[in-house]
Short mmCIF file of C-alpha atoms and ligand atoms in Angstrom, two decimals:
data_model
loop_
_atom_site.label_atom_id
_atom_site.label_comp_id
_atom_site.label_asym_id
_atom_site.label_seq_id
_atom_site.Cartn_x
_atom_site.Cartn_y
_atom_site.Cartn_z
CA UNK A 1 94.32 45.68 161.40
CA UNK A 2 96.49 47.73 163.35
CA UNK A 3 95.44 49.68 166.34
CA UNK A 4 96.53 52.33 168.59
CA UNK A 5 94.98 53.54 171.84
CA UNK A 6 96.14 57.31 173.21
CA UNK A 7 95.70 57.63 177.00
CA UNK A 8 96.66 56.11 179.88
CA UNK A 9 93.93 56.23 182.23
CA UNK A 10 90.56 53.50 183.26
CA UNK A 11 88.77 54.46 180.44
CA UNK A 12 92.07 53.68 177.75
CA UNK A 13 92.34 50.32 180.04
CA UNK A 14 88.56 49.48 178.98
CA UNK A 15 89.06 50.61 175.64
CA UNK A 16 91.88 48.54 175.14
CA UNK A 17 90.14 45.48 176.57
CA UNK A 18 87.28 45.56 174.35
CA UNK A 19 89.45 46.35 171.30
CA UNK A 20 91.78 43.39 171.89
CA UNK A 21 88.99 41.23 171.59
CA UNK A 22 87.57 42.05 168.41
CA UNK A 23 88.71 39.41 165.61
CA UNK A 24 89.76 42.94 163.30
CA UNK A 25 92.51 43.59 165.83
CA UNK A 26 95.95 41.71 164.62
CA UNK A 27 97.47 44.35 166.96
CA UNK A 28 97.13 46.79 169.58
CA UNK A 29 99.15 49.74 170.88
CA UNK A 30 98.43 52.09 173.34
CA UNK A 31 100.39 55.45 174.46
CA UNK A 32 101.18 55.30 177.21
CA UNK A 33 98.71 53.11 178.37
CA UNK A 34 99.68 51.40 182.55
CA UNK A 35 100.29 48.07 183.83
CA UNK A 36 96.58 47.19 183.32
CA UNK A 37 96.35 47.86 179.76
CA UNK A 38 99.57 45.91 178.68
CA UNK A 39 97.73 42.73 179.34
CA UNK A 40 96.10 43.70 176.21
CA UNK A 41 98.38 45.76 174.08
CA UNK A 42 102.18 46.68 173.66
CA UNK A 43 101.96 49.98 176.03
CA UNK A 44 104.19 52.40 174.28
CA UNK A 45 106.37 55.49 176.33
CA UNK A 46 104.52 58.47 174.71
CA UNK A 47 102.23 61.01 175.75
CA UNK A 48 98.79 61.33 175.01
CA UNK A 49 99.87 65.55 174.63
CA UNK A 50 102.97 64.32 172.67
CA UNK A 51 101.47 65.17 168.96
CA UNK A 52 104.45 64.60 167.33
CA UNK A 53 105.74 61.62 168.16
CA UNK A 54 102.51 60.15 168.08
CA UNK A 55 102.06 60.55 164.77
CA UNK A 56 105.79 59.76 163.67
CA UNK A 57 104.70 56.41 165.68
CA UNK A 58 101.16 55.35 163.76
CA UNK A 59 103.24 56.32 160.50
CA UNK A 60 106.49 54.22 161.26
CA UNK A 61 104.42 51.58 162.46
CA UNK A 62 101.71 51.71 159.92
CA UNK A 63 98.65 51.96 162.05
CA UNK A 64 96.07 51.46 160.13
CA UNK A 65 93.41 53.06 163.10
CA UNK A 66 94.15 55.32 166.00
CA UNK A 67 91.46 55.66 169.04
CA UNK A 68 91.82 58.90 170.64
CA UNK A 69 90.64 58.42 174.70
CA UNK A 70 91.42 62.10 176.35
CA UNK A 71 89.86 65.93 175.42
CA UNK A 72 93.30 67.25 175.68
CA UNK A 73 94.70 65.62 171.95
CA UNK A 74 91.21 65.92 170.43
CA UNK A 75 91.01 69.75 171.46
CA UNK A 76 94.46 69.79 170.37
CA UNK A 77 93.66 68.69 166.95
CA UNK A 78 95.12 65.25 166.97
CA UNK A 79 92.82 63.86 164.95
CA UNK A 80 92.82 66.38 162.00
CA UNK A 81 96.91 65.97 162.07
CA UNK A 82 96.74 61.80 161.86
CA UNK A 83 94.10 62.43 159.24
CA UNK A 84 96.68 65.01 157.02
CA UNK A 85 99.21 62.07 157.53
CA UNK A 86 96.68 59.64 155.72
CA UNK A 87 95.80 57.60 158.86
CA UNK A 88 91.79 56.92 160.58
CA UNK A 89 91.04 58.11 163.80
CA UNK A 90 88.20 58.29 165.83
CA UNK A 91 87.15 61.35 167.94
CA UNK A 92 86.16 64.90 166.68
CA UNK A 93 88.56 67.26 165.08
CA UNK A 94 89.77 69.91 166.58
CA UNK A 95 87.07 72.06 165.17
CA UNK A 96 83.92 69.63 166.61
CA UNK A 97 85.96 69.07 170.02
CA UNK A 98 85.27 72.47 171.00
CA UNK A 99 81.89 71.71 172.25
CA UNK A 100 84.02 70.30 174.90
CA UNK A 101 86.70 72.69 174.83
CA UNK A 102 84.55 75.91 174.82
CA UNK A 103 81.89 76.28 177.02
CA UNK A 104 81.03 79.24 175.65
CA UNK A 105 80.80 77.62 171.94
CA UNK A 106 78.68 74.86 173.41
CA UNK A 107 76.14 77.28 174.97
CA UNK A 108 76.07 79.58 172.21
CA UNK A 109 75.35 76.23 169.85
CA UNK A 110 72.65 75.13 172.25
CA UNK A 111 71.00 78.67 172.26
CA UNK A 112 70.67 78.96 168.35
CA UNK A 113 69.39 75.55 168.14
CA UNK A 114 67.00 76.40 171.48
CA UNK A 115 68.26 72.75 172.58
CA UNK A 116 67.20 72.74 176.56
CA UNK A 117 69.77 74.00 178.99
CA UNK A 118 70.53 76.57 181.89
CA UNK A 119 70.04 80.22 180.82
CA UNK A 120 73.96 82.10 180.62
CA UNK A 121 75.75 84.90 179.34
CA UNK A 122 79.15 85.03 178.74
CA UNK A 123 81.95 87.48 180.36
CA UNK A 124 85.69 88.51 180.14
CA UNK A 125 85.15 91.44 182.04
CA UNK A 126 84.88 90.72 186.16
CA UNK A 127 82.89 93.90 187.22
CA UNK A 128 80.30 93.31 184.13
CA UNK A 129 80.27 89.31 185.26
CA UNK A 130 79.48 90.50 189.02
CA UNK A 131 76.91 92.73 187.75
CA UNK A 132 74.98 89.72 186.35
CA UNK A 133 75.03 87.86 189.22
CA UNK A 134 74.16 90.70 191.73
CA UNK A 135 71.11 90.92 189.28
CA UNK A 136 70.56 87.69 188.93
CA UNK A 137 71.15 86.10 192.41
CA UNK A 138 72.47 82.74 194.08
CA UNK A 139 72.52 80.24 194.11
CA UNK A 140 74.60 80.26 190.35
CA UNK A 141 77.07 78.62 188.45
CA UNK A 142 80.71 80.05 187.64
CA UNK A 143 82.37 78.45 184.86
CA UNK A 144 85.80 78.87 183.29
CA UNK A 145 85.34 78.76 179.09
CA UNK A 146 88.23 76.42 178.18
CA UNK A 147 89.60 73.14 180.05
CA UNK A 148 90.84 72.91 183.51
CA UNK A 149 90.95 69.24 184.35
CA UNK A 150 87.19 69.88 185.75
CA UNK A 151 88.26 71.92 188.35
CA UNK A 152 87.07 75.14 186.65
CA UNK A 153 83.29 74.67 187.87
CA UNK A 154 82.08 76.22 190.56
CA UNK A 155 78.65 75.77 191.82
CA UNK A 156 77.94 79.41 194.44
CA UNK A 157 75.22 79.37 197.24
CA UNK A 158 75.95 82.63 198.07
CA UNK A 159 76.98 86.14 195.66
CA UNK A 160 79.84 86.12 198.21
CA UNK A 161 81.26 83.05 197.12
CA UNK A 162 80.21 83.74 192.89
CA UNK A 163 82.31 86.97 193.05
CA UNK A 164 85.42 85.22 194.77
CA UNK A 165 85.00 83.08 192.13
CA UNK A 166 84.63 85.29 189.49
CA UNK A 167 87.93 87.14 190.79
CA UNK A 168 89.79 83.57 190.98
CA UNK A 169 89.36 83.24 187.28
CA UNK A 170 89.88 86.62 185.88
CA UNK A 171 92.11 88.36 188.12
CA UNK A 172 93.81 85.89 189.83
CA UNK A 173 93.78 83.75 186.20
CA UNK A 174 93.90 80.72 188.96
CA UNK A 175 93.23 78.42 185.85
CA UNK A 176 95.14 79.78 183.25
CA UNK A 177 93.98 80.88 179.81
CA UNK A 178 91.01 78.96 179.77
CA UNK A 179 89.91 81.05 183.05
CA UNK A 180 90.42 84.16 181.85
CA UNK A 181 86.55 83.65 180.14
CA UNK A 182 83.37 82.33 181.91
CA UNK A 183 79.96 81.19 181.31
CA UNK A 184 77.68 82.69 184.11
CA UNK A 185 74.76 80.06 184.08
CA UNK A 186 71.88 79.19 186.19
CA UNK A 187 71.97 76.47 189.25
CA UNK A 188 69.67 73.59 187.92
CA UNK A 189 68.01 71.09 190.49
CA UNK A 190 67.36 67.47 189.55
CA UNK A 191 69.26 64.16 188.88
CA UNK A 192 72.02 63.57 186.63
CA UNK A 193 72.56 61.58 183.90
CA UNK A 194 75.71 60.91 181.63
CA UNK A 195 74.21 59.30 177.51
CA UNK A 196 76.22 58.71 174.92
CA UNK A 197 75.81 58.35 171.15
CA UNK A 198 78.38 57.76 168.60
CA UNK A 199 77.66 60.18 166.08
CA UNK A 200 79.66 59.52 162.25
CA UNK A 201 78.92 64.22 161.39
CA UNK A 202 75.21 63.11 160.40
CA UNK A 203 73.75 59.94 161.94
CA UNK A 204 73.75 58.94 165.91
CA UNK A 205 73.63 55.61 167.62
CA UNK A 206 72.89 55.53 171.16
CA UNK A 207 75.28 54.08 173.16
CA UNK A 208 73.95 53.86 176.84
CA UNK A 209 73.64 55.59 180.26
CA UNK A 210 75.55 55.76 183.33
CA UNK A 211 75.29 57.73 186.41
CA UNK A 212 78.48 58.94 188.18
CA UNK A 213 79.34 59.65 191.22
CA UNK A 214 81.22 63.23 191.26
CA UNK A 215 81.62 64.02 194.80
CA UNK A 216 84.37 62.60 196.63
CA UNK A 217 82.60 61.62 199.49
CA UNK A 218 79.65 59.06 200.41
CA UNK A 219 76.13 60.65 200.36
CA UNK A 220 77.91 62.77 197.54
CA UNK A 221 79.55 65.02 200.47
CA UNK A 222 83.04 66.94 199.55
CA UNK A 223 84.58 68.61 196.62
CA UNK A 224 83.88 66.82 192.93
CA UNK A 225 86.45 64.66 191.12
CA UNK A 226 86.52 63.33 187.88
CA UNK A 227 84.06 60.38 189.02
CA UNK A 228 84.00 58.11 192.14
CA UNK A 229 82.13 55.74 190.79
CA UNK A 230 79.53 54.72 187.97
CA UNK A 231 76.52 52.63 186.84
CA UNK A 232 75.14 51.65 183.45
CA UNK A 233 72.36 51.32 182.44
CA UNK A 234 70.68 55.06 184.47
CA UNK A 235 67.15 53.21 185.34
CA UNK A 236 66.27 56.97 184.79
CA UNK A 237 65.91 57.00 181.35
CA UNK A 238 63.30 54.95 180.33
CA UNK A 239 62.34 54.42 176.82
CA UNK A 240 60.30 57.43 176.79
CA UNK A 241 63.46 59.95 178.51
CA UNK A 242 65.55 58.40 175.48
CA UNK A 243 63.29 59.02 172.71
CA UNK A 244 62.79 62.82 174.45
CA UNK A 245 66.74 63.25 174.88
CA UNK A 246 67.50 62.22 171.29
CA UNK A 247 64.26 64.24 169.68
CA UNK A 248 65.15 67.52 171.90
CA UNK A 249 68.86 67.48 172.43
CA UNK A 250 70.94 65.07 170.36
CA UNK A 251 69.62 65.35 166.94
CA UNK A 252 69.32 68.67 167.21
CA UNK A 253 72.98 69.21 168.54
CA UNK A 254 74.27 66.35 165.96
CA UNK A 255 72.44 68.95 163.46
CA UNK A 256 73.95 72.49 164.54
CA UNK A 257 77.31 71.11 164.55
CA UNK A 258 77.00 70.25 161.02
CA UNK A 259 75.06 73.49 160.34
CA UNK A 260 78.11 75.19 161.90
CA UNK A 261 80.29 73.88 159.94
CA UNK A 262 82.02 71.53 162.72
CA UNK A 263 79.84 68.47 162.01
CA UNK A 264 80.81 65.97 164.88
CA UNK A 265 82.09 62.32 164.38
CA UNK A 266 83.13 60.44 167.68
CA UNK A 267 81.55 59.90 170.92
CA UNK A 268 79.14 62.34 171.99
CA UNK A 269 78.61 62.51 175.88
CA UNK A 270 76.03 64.60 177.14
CA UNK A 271 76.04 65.21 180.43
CA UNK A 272 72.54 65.69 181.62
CA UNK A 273 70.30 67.51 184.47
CA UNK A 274 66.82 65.64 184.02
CA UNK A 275 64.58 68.22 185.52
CA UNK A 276 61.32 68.46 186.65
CA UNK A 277 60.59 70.08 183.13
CA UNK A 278 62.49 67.82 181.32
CA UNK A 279 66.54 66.82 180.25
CA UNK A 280 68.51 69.65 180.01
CA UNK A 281 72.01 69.69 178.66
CA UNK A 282 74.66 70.78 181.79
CA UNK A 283 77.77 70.18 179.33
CA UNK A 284 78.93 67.94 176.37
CA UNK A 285 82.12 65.84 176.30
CA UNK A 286 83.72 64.94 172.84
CA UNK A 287 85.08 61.45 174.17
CA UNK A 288 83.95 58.73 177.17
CA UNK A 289 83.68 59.54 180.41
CA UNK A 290 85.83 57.99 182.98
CA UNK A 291 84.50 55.77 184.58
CA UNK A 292 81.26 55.68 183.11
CA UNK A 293 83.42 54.01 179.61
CA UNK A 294 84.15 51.07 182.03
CA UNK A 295 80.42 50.29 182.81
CA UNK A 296 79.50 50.95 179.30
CA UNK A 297 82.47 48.28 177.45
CA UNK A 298 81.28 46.13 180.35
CA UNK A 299 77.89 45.66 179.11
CA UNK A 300 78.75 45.67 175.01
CA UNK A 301 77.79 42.20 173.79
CA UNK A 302 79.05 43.42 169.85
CA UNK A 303 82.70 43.63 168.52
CA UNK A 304 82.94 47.22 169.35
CA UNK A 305 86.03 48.02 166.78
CA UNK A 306 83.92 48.30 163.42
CA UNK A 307 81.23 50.42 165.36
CA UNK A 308 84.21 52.92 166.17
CA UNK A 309 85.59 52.68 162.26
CA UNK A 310 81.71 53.06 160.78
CA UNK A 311 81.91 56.20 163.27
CA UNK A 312 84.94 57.76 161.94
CA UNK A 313 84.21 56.37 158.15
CA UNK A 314 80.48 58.22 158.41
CA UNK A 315 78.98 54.66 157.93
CA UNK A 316 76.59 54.49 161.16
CA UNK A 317 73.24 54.52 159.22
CA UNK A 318 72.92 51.16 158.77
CA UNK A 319 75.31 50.27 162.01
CA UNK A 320 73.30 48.45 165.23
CA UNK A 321 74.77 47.50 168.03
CA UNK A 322 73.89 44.95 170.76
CA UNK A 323 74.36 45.15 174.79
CA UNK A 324 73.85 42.20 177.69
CA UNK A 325 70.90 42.06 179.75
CA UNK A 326 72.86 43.03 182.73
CA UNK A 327 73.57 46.16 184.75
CA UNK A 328 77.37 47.22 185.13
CA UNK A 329 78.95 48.87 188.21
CA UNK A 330 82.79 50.46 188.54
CA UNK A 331 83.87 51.67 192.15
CA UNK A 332 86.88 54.02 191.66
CA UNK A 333 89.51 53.61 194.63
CA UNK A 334 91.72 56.50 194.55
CA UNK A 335 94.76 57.76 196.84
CA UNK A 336 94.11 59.50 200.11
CA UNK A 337 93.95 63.14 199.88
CA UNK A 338 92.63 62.98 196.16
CA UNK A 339 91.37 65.51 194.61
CA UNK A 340 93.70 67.56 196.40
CA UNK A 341 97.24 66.72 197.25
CA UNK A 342 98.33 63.09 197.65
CA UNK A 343 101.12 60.79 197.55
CA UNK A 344 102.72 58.44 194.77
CA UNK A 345 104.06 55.56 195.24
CA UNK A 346 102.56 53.38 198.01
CA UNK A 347 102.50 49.73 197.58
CA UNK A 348 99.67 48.16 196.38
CA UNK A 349 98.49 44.13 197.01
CA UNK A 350 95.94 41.80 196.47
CA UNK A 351 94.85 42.68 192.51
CA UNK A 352 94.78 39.60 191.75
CA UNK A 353 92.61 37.85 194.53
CA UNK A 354 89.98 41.02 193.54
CA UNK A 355 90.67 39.80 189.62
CA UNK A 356 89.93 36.23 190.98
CA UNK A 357 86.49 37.05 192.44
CA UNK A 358 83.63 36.04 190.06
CA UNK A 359 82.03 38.90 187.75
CA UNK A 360 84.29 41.35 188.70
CA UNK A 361 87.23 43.28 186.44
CA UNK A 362 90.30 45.42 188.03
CA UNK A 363 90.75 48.36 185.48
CA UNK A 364 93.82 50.15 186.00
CA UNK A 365 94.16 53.67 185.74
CA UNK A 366 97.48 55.70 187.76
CA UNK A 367 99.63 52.32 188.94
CA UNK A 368 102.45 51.99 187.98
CA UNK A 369 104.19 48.52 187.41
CA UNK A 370 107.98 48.05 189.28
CA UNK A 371 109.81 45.82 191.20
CA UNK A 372 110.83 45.40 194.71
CA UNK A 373 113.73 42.86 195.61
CA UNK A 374 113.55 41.34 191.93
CA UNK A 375 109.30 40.62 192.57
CA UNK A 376 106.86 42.90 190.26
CA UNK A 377 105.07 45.07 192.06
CA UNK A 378 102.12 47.71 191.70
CA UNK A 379 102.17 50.98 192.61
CA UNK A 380 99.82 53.66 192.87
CA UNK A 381 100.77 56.49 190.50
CA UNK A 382 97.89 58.88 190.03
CA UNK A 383 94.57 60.11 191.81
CA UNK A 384 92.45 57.77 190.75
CA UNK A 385 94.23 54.59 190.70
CA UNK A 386 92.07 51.80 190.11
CA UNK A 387 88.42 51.06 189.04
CA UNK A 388 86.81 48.02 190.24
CA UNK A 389 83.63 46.56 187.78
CA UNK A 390 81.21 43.86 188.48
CA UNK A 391 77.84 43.12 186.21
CA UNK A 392 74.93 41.23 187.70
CA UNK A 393 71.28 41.06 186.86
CA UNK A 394 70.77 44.19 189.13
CA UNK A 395 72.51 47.13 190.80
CA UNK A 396 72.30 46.12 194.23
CA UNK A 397 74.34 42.61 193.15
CA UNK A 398 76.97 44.44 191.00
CA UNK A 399 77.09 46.28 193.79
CA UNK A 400 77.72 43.27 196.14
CA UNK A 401 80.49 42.02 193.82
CA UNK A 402 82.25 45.13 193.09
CA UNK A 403 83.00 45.72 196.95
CA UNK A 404 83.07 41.56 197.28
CA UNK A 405 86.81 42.70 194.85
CA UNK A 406 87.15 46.30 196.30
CA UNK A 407 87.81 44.42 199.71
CA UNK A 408 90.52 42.23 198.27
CA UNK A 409 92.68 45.06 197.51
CA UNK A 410 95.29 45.90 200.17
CA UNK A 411 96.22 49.29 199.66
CA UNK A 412 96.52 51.64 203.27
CA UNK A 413 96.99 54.58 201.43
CA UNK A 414 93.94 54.05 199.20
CA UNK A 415 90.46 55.01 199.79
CA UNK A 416 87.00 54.32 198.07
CA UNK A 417 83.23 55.38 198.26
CA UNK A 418 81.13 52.32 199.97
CA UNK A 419 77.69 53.84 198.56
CA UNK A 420 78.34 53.52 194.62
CA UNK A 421 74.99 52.98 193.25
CA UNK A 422 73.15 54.43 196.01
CA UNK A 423 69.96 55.90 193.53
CA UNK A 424 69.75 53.27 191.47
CA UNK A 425 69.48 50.83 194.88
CA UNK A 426 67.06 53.25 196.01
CA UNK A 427 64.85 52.78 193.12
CA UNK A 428 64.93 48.84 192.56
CA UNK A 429 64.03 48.79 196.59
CA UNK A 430 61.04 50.93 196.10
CA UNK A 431 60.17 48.74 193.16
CA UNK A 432 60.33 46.41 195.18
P1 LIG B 501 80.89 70.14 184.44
O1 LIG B 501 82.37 70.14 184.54
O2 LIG B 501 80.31 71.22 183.59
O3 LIG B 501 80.32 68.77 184.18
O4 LIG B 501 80.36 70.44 185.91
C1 LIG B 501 80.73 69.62 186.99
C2 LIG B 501 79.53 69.31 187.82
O5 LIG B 501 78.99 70.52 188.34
C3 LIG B 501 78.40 68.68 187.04
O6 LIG B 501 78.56 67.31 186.92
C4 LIG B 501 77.22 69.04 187.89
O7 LIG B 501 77.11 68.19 189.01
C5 LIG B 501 77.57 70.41 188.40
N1 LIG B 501 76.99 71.47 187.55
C6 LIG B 501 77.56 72.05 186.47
N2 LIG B 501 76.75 72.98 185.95
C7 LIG B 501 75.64 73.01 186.71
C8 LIG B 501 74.43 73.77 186.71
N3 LIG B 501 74.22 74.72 185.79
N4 LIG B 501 73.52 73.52 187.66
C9 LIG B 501 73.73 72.59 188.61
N5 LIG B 501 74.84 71.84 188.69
C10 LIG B 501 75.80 72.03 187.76
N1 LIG B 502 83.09 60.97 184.67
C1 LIG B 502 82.84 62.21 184.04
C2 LIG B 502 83.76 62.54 182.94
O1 LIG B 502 84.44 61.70 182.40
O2 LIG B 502 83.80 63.69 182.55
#
């Protein structure tokens, strides 16, 4: 079978690894895919936003299965247009994506299905959305409706800082369209959890935990990124969390999607707050998360190619899937500066000897592959650059490994977290 990959980034790179090794795959593309990923498929020079092309691509090429990594193309309805030109895909149409795309569709879904989450209301006006939170106090959470690269979250200690906000988005439109909206919601306390389920519009299979690590700084100090870091299995959802977080807020979201009309085939990532009342749902992704994807195709012991096609064919009834006996963990190592400004690039040495170092994997995600007096060389090309995995039989030794390979990487102009994995460490300590 013929495959393509869209996306370029760590999750694409693990995606890509774990397809290339199912016997199914005769051969893999991937658009645009890095320097990582072409050690495991023919990367090809178009962009994951370039509909068009993509498709004139899996046609020409007669792609018999297209993986869709990103929101962006899934919001964008690339699946429903490589569907129209007779090819399989797997990720939500444009129609189910909005739960990611619309954070005011994914609260209102939550509220008629009374699934668990923080109490909103929705505004386009600014005085009428600093009304409600003069009346309802800070701390409070500010959120643009549509994407903005997960910048357009803003968590408010004070009513100061929740009507700056407020004016950012609406006035100042500082993201855009999808600012010009917001979701006023409540501040939730407790500890966060990322599960997944593939989901074919009517049946779900779990497909694991992982915490992240949002903040850019150790002891989760500084502004949030896109993820720092990431472990799989979360240790804090035992068997009893998962039965409670599929009975009270998967099923029942897997159900209102199809009761809406928008039933939802893909990966469903639920981004969690488990509080002291129970999980409540903070937001839902209609792909992986990045780099929780890493940890997750890390741990997969089955072919995970016909678990995606049973997703998209609505064949997951019957589907099971089976995982190692070991925990995962993927330190992110990003350029200086990130998330804010930062430069391109600067060299980067020593991937291999980190490669080299037993248990570990270098996922790529912005390098860039070029050459410097006739030698290939790796550059950094993005934020967040590279993503370095280990597995071991517990956190705290993935965790040795990981940095064992983080520490082979010779990059000035790179920086990582040392404290990935910091609550999960806590807990296996206190368990002694
Ligand atoms: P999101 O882009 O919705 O995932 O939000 C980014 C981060 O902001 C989340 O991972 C949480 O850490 C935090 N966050 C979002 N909404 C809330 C909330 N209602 N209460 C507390 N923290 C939140
Ligand atoms: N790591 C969080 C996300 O992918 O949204």
């Amino acid at each position: 079978m013929r495959v393509l990959v869209v996306g370029s980034g760590g999750r694409e790179h693990a995606l890509c690894w774990a397809i290339a090794a199912s016997p199914l795959c005769d051969k893999l593309y991937c658009a645009p895919g890095n320097p990582g990923i072409a050690a495991s498929a023919e990367c090809v020079p178009l962009a994951a936003e370039d509909t068009a092309s993509l498709i004139a691509f899996a046609v020409s090429q007669k792609i018999d299965f297209v993986v869709v990594g990103p929101e962006g193309p899934l919001v964008a309805g690339l699946v429903d247009k490589l569907n129209a030109a007779g090819i399989k895909a797997f990720g939500p149409n444009a129609s189910a994506a909005r739960i990611e795309g619309s954070k005011g569709f994914m609260k209102d879904l939550l509220s008629a299905n009374k699934i668990p989450t923080a109490w909103y209301a929705r505004f386009t006006d600014a005085k009428a959305a600093k009304d409600y939170v003069r009346a309802k106090g800070a701390p409070i959470v500010v959120k643009a409706d549509g994407l903005a690269a997960g910048k357009g979250v803003i968590l408010c200690q004070s009513l100061g800082e929740a009507e700056a906000a407020i004016d950012s988005m609406i006035n100042d439109k500082v993201f855009g369209v999808a600012g010009l909206e917001l979701v006023i919601e409540e501040f939730m306390l407790g500890e966060e959890v990322s599960y997944f389920a593939l989901v074919d519009g009517t049946s779900v299979l779990p497909f694991g935990t992982a915490q992240d690590h949002k903040a850019v700084g150790d002891g989760d100090k500084g502004p949030n990124t896109g993820g720092m870091g990431a472990y799989s299995p979360a240790p804090i959802v035992d068997k009893a969390m998962d039965e409670r977080i599929l009975r009270e807020i998967i099923h029942p979201t897997v159900r209102g999607m199809a009761a809406a009309g928008a039933p939802f085939k893909g990966i469903l990532f639920a981004g969690l707050m488990i509080c002291k009342d129970g999980p409540k749902v903070i937001e839902f992704n209609a792909r992986f998360g990045d780099p929780e994807c890493q940890t997750l195709m890390m741990r997969l012991k089955s072919d995970i190619l016909p678990a995606l096609i049973a997703t998209a064919d609505g064949q997951l009834a019957t589907f099971d899937l089976r995982w190692k006996d070991e925990v995962c963990i993927v330190v992110v190592m990003a350029a200086k500066g990130y998330p804010g400004n930062y430069i391109k690039g600067t060299l980067i040495e020593g991937l291999d000897d980190a490669a080299r170092v037993e248990g570990a994997f270098v996922f790529h995600a912005g390098t860039k592959a070029d050459t410097k007096d006739g030698k290939p060389i790796i550059t950094a090309h993005g934020g967040r650059v590279l993503g370095i995995a280990a597995t071991g039989k517990t956190v705290s030794e993935a965790k040795r490994i990981a940095y064992q390979a983080v520490d082979k990487v010779r990059w000035p102009e790179g920086f990582c977290r040392r404290d990935i994995g910091w609550r999960a460490i806590a807990r296996e300590k206190s368990n002694g």
